[in-house]
CSV table of C-alpha atoms in Angstrom, one decimal:
chain,number,residue,atom,x,y,z
A,116,GLU,CA,-8.6,18.4,10.9
A,117,ASN,CA,-11.5,21.3,11.3
A,118,ALA,CA,-11.1,23.0,8.1
A,119,THR,CA,-13.8,25.5,7.6
A,120,GLY,CA,-13.0,28.5,5.4
A,121,ALA,CA,-12.8,29.5,1.7
A,122,VAL,CA,-12.5,26.8,-0.9
A,123,ILE,CA,-10.1,28.4,-3.7
A,124,ALA,CA,-9.6,25.2,-5.6
A,125,ALA,CA,-11.6,21.9,-6.1
A,126,ARG,CA,-10.6,19.0,-8.6
A,127,GLN,CA,-11.6,15.2,-8.9
A,128,SER,CA,-8.6,13.2,-9.6
A,129,PRO,CA,-8.5,9.4,-10.6
A,130,TYR,CA,-7.5,9.0,-6.8
A,131,GLN,CA,-9.4,11.3,-4.6
A,132,TYR,CA,-11.4,14.6,-4.4
A,133,ILE,CA,-9.1,17.5,-3.7
A,134,ARG,CA,-9.9,20.9,-2.2
A,135,VAL,CA,-7.4,23.9,-1.4
A,136,ILE,CA,-8.8,25.8,1.5
A,137,ASP,CA,-7.8,29.1,3.1
A,138,ALA,CA,-8.9,28.8,6.9
A,139,VAL,CA,-8.5,30.7,10.0
A,140,PRO,CA,-8.0,27.9,12.8
A,141,ALA,CA,-9.8,28.8,15.8
A,142,HIS,CA,-6.6,28.9,18.2
A,143,GLN,CA,-4.9,31.4,16.1
A,144,GLY,CA,-5.6,34.5,13.8
A,145,ASP,CA,-3.1,33.6,10.7
A,146,THR,CA,-4.7,32.2,7.6
A,147,ILE,CA,-3.5,28.6,7.0
A,148,ARG,CA,-3.5,26.9,3.5
A,149,LEU,CA,-4.8,23.3,3.6
A,150,LEU,CA,-4.6,20.6,1.0
A,151,MET,CA,-7.7,18.4,1.6
A,152,THR,CA,-8.5,15.2,0.2
A,153,ASP,CA,-11.5,12.8,0.4
A,154,ASP,CA,-13.1,9.6,-1.3
A,155,THR,CA,-15.5,11.6,-3.1
A,156,PRO,CA,-16.9,15.1,-2.8
A,157,TYR,CA,-20.0,14.0,-1.2
A,158,ARG,CA,-18.2,12.4,1.7
A,159,ASP,CA,-18.9,14.7,4.9
A,160,ARG,CA,-17.9,12.5,7.7
A,161,VAL,CA,-13.9,13.0,7.4
A,162,HIS,CA,-11.5,15.0,5.8
A,163,PHE,CA,-7.7,14.6,5.5
A,164,SER,CA,-5.5,17.2,5.4
A,165,GLN,CA,-2.3,16.7,3.3
A,166,ALA,CA,-0.7,19.8,3.6
A,167,PHE,CA,-0.4,22.8,5.7
A,168,MET,CA,1.1,26.3,4.8
A,169,ASP,CA,1.1,29.7,6.6
A,170,ILE,CA,0.4,32.1,4.0
A,171,ARG,CA,2.4,34.8,5.7
A,172,ASP,CA,5.4,32.3,5.9
A,173,PRO,CA,5.0,29.5,3.3
A,174,ASP,CA,8.5,28.4,4.1
A,175,ARG,CA,8.1,27.6,7.6
A,176,LEU,CA,7.1,23.7,8.6
A,177,GLN,CA,3.8,23.6,9.9
A,178,LYS,CA,2.6,21.1,12.8
A,179,TYR,CA,3.9,17.6,12.6
A,180,LEU,CA,6.0,18.2,9.7
A,181,ARG,CA,8.7,20.1,11.9
A,182,TYR,CA,9.5,16.7,13.1
A,183,GLY,CA,11.1,16.0,9.8
A,184,GLN,CA,13.9,18.2,10.9
A,185,LEU,CA,15.1,15.2,13.0
A,186,LEU,CA,16.8,13.8,9.9
A,187,GLU,CA,19.4,16.7,10.7
A,188,HIS,CA,20.1,15.1,14.3
A,189,PHE,CA,20.1,11.3,13.3
A,190,ARG,CA,21.6,11.8,9.9
A,191,PRO,CA,23.8,15.4,9.7
A,192,THR,CA,25.6,14.8,6.7
A,193,PHE,CA,22.6,13.8,4.5
A,194,ARG,CA,22.9,14.5,0.7
A,195,ARG,CA,20.2,12.5,-0.9
A,196,VAL,CA,16.7,12.3,0.2
A,197,LEU,CA,13.8,10.2,-1.1
A,198,ALA,CA,10.4,11.6,-0.1
A,199,ILE,CA,7.4,9.3,-0.6
A,200,GLY,CA,4.3,11.3,-0.7
A,201,GLY,CA,4.2,14.9,-1.9
A,202,GLY,CA,1.2,16.7,-0.6
A,203,GLY,CA,2.0,20.5,-0.5
A,204,TYR,CA,5.7,19.5,-1.2
A,205,ALA,CA,6.5,21.4,2.3
A,206,TYR,CA,9.3,19.1,3.4
A,207,PRO,CA,11.1,19.1,-0.1
A,208,ARG,CA,10.9,22.7,-0.2
A,209,TYR,CA,12.4,23.3,3.1
A,210,LEU,CA,15.4,21.0,2.5
A,211,LEU,CA,16.0,22.6,-1.1
A,212,LYS,CA,16.1,25.9,0.5
A,213,LYS,CA,18.1,25.3,3.8
A,214,PHE,CA,20.6,22.9,2.2
A,215,PRO,CA,22.3,24.2,-1.1
A,216,ASP,CA,24.0,20.8,-1.7
A,217,VAL,CA,21.0,18.4,-1.0
A,218,MET,CA,19.2,16.4,-3.5
A,219,VAL,CA,15.4,15.5,-3.2
A,220,ASP,CA,13.4,13.0,-5.1
A,221,VAL,CA,9.7,13.0,-4.4
A,222,VAL,CA,7.3,10.1,-5.5
A,223,GLU,CA,3.8,11.4,-5.5
A,224,ILE,CA,1.1,9.1,-7.1
A,225,ASP,CA,-1.4,12.0,-8.1
A,226,PRO,CA,-0.3,14.3,-10.8
A,227,GLN,CA,-3.3,16.7,-9.6
A,228,ILE,CA,-1.6,17.0,-6.0
A,229,THR,CA,1.9,18.0,-7.7
A,230,ALA,CA,-0.1,20.8,-10.2
A,231,LEU,CA,-2.1,22.1,-6.9
A,232,ALA,CA,1.2,22.4,-5.0
A,233,LYS,CA,2.7,24.3,-7.8
A,234,GLN,CA,0.0,26.8,-8.2
A,235,TYR,CA,-1.1,27.3,-4.6
A,236,PHE,CA,1.9,25.9,-2.2
A,237,HIS,CA,5.1,27.7,-3.8
A,238,LEU,CA,6.4,24.6,-5.3
A,239,VAL,CA,8.8,25.7,-8.4
A,240,ASP,CA,11.1,23.7,-10.5
A,241,ASN,CA,14.5,22.9,-9.2
A,242,PRO,CA,17.5,21.2,-10.8
A,243,ARG,CA,17.8,19.5,-7.4
A,244,LEU,CA,14.3,18.3,-7.3
A,245,ARG,CA,12.9,15.2,-9.2
A,246,ILE,CA,9.4,14.2,-9.1
A,247,PHE,CA,8.0,10.8,-10.0
A,248,HIS,CA,4.2,10.3,-10.6
A,249,GLU,CA,3.9,6.6,-9.4
A,250,ASP,CA,2.9,4.3,-6.9
A,251,GLY,CA,5.7,4.6,-3.9
A,252,ARG,CA,6.1,0.9,-3.4
A,253,VAL,CA,6.3,0.5,-7.5
A,254,PHE,CA,9.2,3.1,-7.1
A,255,LEU,CA,11.1,1.2,-4.2
A,256,ASN,CA,11.1,-2.1,-5.9
A,257,ARG,CA,12.7,-0.8,-9.1
A,258,ALA,CA,14.9,2.0,-7.8
A,259,LYS,CA,18.8,1.6,-8.1
A,260,GLU,CA,19.7,5.1,-6.3
A,261,THR,CA,21.5,5.4,-3.0
A,262,TYR,CA,19.7,7.6,-0.5
A,263,ASP,CA,20.6,9.0,3.0
A,264,ALA,CA,17.1,9.2,4.0
A,265,VAL,CA,13.6,8.0,3.1
A,266,PHE,CA,11.1,10.1,4.2
A,267,ILE,CA,7.4,8.5,4.3
A,268,ASP,CA,4.2,10.5,4.5
A,269,ALA,CA,1.9,8.9,2.2
A,270,TYR,CA,-1.9,8.7,2.7
A,271,THR,CA,-4.7,7.7,0.7
A,272,SER,CA,-8.2,9.6,1.3
A,273,SER,CA,-8.8,7.3,4.1
A,274,ILE,CA,-6.0,5.1,5.1
A,275,PRO,CA,-2.2,4.9,4.5
A,276,PRO,CA,-1.4,2.5,1.4
A,277,PHE,CA,-0.6,-0.8,3.0
A,278,GLN,CA,2.1,-1.7,0.3
A,279,LEU,CA,4.4,0.8,1.9
A,280,LEU,CA,3.7,-0.6,5.4
A,281,THR,CA,5.1,-4.0,5.2
A,282,LYS,CA,8.2,-5.7,5.9
A,283,GLU,CA,8.9,-6.2,2.3
A,284,ALA,CA,8.4,-2.5,1.8
A,285,ALA,CA,11.1,-1.7,4.6
A,286,GLU,CA,13.6,-4.1,3.2
A,287,GLU,CA,13.4,-2.3,-0.1
A,288,MET,CA,14.0,1.0,1.9
A,289,SER,CA,17.0,-0.6,3.7
A,290,ARG,CA,18.4,-1.8,0.4
A,291,LEU,CA,18.3,1.7,-1.1
A,292,LEU,CA,20.1,3.4,2.0
A,293,SER,CA,23.4,4.4,2.7
A,294,PRO,CA,25.3,2.6,5.5
A,295,ASP,CA,24.3,5.3,8.0
A,296,GLY,CA,21.0,6.0,6.5
A,297,VAL,CA,17.6,6.6,8.1
A,298,VAL,CA,13.9,6.2,7.3
A,299,LEU,CA,11.5,8.7,8.9
A,300,VAL,CA,7.9,7.5,9.0
A,301,TYR,CA,4.8,9.5,10.2
A,302,VAL,CA,2.2,7.2,12.0
A,303,ILE,CA,-1.2,8.5,13.1
A,304,SER,CA,-1.8,6.4,16.2
A,305,ALA,CA,-2.1,6.3,20.1
A,306,ALA,CA,0.9,4.7,22.0
A,307,GLU,CA,-1.0,3.4,24.9
A,308,GLY,CA,-4.3,1.7,25.3
A,309,ARG,CA,-6.7,0.3,22.8
A,310,GLN,CA,-5.9,2.5,20.0
A,311,SER,CA,-2.1,1.8,19.9
A,312,LEU,CA,-2.1,-1.3,17.6
A,313,PHE,CA,-1.3,0.5,14.7
A,314,LEU,CA,2.0,1.9,15.9
A,315,ARG,CA,2.8,-1.1,17.7
A,316,THR,CA,2.6,-3.1,14.7
A,317,MET,CA,4.6,-0.5,12.6
A,318,VAL,CA,7.3,-0.5,15.1
A,319,ALA,CA,7.5,-4.5,15.2
A,320,THR,CA,7.4,-4.5,11.4
A,321,TYR,CA,10.3,-2.0,11.2
A,322,GLN,CA,12.4,-3.8,13.9
A,323,SER,CA,12.2,-6.8,12.0
A,324,VAL,CA,14.4,-5.1,9.2
A,325,PHE,CA,16.4,-2.3,10.9
A,326,PRO,CA,18.4,-2.8,14.1
A,327,GLN,CA,17.2,0.3,15.7
A,328,VAL,CA,13.7,2.2,15.8
A,329,TYR,CA,12.7,5.1,17.8
A,330,VAL,CA,9.4,6.9,18.1
A,331,PHE,CA,8.7,10.3,19.3
A,332,PRO,CA,5.5,12.2,19.7
A,333,THR,CA,4.7,15.2,17.7
A,334,GLN,CA,2.3,16.7,20.6
A,335,ASP,CA,2.6,16.5,24.5
A,336,GLY,CA,-0.1,15.0,26.4
A,337,ASP,CA,-2.2,11.9,26.9
A,338,ARG,CA,-0.6,9.0,25.0
A,339,SER,CA,-3.5,7.1,25.0
A,340,GLN,CA,-5.1,9.9,22.5
A,341,VAL,CA,-4.6,9.5,18.5
A,342,GLN,CA,-2.0,11.8,17.1
A,343,ASN,CA,0.9,11.8,14.8
A,344,TYR,CA,4.1,10.0,15.7
A,345,MET,CA,7.3,10.3,14.2
A,346,MET,CA,9.1,6.8,13.8
A,347,ILE,CA,12.8,6.7,13.0
A,348,ALA,CA,14.4,3.5,11.8
A,349,LEU,CA,18.1,3.5,11.6
A,350,LYS,CA,20.1,1.1,9.2
A,351,SER,CA,23.4,1.4,11.6
A,352,ARG,CA,23.8,-0.6,14.7
A,353,VAL,CA,25.8,2.3,16.3
A,354,ARG,CA,23.7,4.2,19.1
A,355,PRO,CA,22.9,7.7,18.3
A,356,SER,CA,23.1,10.6,20.8
A,357,MET,CA,20.1,11.6,22.6
A,358,GLN,CA,21.6,15.0,23.3
A,359,SER,CA,21.4,18.3,21.0
A,360,GLY,CA,22.4,21.5,21.4
A,361,ARG,CA,19.1,22.6,19.8
A,362,PRO,CA,16.4,23.1,22.5
A,363,PHE,CA,13.8,22.2,19.9
A,364,PHE,CA,15.3,18.7,19.3
A,365,GLN,CA,16.3,17.9,23.0
A,366,HIS,CA,12.7,18.5,23.7
A,367,ILE,CA,11.9,15.9,21.4
A,368,LEU,CA,14.7,13.4,22.4
A,369,ASP,CA,13.4,14.1,25.9
A,370,HIS,CA,9.9,12.6,25.2
A,371,ARG,CA,10.9,9.4,23.3
A,372,VAL,CA,8.3,6.8,23.6
A,373,ILE,CA,9.1,3.4,24.9
A,374,LEU,CA,6.2,1.2,23.6
A,375,GLU,CA,4.8,-2.0,25.7
A,376,GLY,CA,3.2,-4.7,23.7
A,377,VAL,CA,5.5,-4.7,20.6
A,378,ASP,CA,6.4,-8.2,20.9
A,379,ASP,CA,2.8,-9.2,21.0
A,380,VAL,CA,1.7,-7.9,17.6
A,381,ARG,CA,2.1,-9.7,14.1
A,382,VAL,CA,4.4,-8.2,11.7
A,383,LEU,CA,2.7,-6.8,8.5
A,384,THR,CA,3.8,-8.3,5.2
A,385,ASP,CA,2.7,-8.2,1.8
A,386,GLU,CA,0.6,-11.4,2.4
A,387,TYR,CA,-0.8,-9.9,5.9
A,388,ALA,CA,-1.5,-6.2,6.0
A,389,PRO,CA,-5.0,-5.5,7.3
A,390,VAL,CA,-4.3,-1.8,8.0
A,391,GLU,CA,-7.9,-0.9,7.6
A,392,PHE,CA,-8.9,-2.7,10.7
A,393,MET,CA,-6.3,-1.3,12.9
A,394,TYR,CA,-5.8,2.2,11.6
A,395,PRO,CA,-7.3,4.5,14.3
A,396,LEU,CA,-8.9,7.1,11.6
A,397,ARG,CA,-11.0,5.3,9.5
């Protein structure tokens, strides 16, 4: 993400260097507030946007986060949601505002991220919101609650944490889900060609646990190019409808990706998870 603009906050946490930046993207005139993370304040090669917020419309989901709304299609009667990865807390804020009876638990390893979200990204205390500052896998392993959906959008400064991507992690998610529950995971990858290994591996891993796994691009265009994909895993074997009365949903459903070569990759496990070698942005 090209994020030139005014730095309004900068902090070094035990996990990462964090900046809040107000930027005006080249393709639009509105100011977008970004939460950027990096390994150190001195690394200039790659920066990672963990949150996007339109300052004039802070409640509107930005960019790929809009695809989290697919939960409303695949599990319309959801009441309890677990989100692993807080960032700017845009998706939890969206759920709490739109659905007055929904409860949301958020696991965010870095308390500094949460503090910045409260100061700069409109996160406020809510009796229907619980925040846990710990590693997402540790939370999954010990959790006893039942959820209708698990939403995964957790990244370190450079790559996704491998412990959240393995078959064993998926099994813990399945254990926590209600019978019709779903998992929604953002996966940065290509869907075709030499940079598709990460997405194919993620699909193979989740297919080893869940009876149904679907993949949707968050951008139209060349699928050999790296972008954000929404991967949705269903605990139920009942086939979902791929028809919707909402045009935005129908557009997404019509662009479902059928991956080739999923059977040719090795499933990620706690003993085998070389994510750093297959992740396309590193």
